Amino acid sequence: MTLYVQKFGGTSVANVERIEHVADIVKATREKGIDVVVVVSAMSGETNRLIDLARSIQPRPNPREMDTLLATGEQVTIALLSMALDKRGCPARSYTGGQVPIRTDSAHSKARIEHIDDAGMRADLTAGRVVVVAGFQGVDEGGSITTLGRGGSDTSAVALAAALKADECQIYTDVDGVYTTDPRVVPRARRLERITFEEMLELSSLGAKILQIRAVEFAGKYNVPLRVLSSFVDNPGTLISYEDVDMENALISGIAFNRDEAQLTVAGVPDQPGIAQRILGAVADANIEVDMIVQNVAREDGKADFTFTVHRNDFERTLELVRETSAKLGAWKVEGNDHIVKLSLVGVGMRSHAGIASRMFDALGSEGINIMMISTSEIKISVVIEEKYLELGVRALHSAFGLDAAESPAAEMPSATVSE
Ligand code: ASP
Ligand code: MG
């Protein structure tokens, strides 16, 4: 028997009408002869409302009590959805995380799942019932309610799908899939039919708004096919899975961008062992994450330039730290720029095709966009450019790699760039 885990996020269960609509979707799946375990979030805005309530009592409430409070949001939804299913003649049974049980560690507000007991759910499925599980929550060894962190219902769904060896984990959300890039920047961005786990992780700056990256990693680890789709539009969404042999890989799957970057350059540092560590060690000690790093080849005078990027929020602090180190090192100067962005071209097709980088640089160069830094991985090429060129750059790349959708949105393009 085919089994799907279907997860519905906050907007999909925002009110009773929408919960009834979710019940219709679940019922339709059951009518196809598919077993269903449903995972739901709290009704949209509910978790935030509960957080505000707690904070009106204490700015930093006790983490155990906070989790007990927040878990109520999902408990409301499982009961209402089970009633809506019942009304449709579709027998259902609700489970809190503790009732499954979904066993976690005791790290309140960021608990990690350790074990899921599937016996109770299996018995319900065998008896022809839909199982409705509260996302985002679990129970620790001592019986305390735990939560998995904001957006954690996605992870609950994937974990349940892995434990039950479900055929698919379907994440219903308010967008109908993963797009080639942000449609607000490129109106002709199009929905991807399929994408690999690896690509989804590399596109995280686009994907993070759609589903928890932690859930994608989890799904990859247990090889759970993930489908992102909308509860408001009727289309198959985007399937995230491993590459399979007959999968026609587009050369490029998508273009991600990140506005939150800032760049620092230490000019004229002595080209000696241990210099990179001296500069970045102080930054790491301050718990600041470094993204791209470039060191140029030393000049004849034995001095080199060292450039790296950090999150824009960490810019001022990093600048201070680097100024201190560079004074000690006798570097010439430190320069910073927090008006930069990172554009990334992502695609597993890159592995087997040469010339992607030059096509990328050509597309940007033709628009007069200067590339300030470059980094590559097996399936990604990232460049740093000036912030003012972000939209222009993304659009240029989107066209250059044939990602633009046909004029009429009705005409789904198969896979524009496929070529062998
Ligand atoms: N209700 C929780 C939140 O708002 C969990 C979730 O929606 O995934 O973060
Ligand atoms: Mg969510």
mmCIF file of C-alpha atoms and ligand atoms in Angstrom, residues 7-11 41 150-154 171-173 209-212, ligand 2:
data_model
loop_
_atom_site.group_PDB
_atom_site.id
_atom_site.type_symbol
_atom_site.label_atom_id
_atom_site.label_comp_id
_atom_site.label_asym_id
_atom_site.label_seq_id
_atom_site.Cartn_x
_atom_site.Cartn_y
_atom_site.Cartn_z
ATOM 1 C CA LYS A 7 2.179 18.223 5.922
ATOM 2 C CA PHE A 8 0.085 21.396 6.000
ATOM 3 C CA GLY A 9 1.673 24.634 7.175
ATOM 4 C CA GLY A 10 0.107 27.474 9.116
ATOM 5 C CA THR A 11 -1.447 29.313 6.163
ATOM 6 C CA SER A 41 1.355 23.297 12.018
ATOM 7 C CA ARG A 150 10.548 27.525 14.480
ATOM 8 C CA GLY A 151 9.291 25.962 11.290
ATOM 9 C CA GLY A 152 9.908 22.577 12.888
ATOM 10 C CA SER A 153 6.779 20.895 11.508
ATOM 11 C CA ASP A 154 8.616 20.288 8.239
ATOM 12 C CA ILE A 171 4.853 19.587 2.120
ATOM 13 C CA TYR A 172 1.787 21.724 1.395
ATOM 14 C CA THR A 173 2.582 25.395 1.706
ATOM 15 C CA LYS A 209 11.368 30.596 2.671
ATOM 16 C CA ILE A 210 9.638 27.468 1.424
ATOM 17 C CA LEU A 211 10.747 24.792 3.844
ATOM 18 C CA GLN A 212 13.156 24.235 6.657
HETATM 19 MG MG MG B 2 6.226 26.548 8.378
#
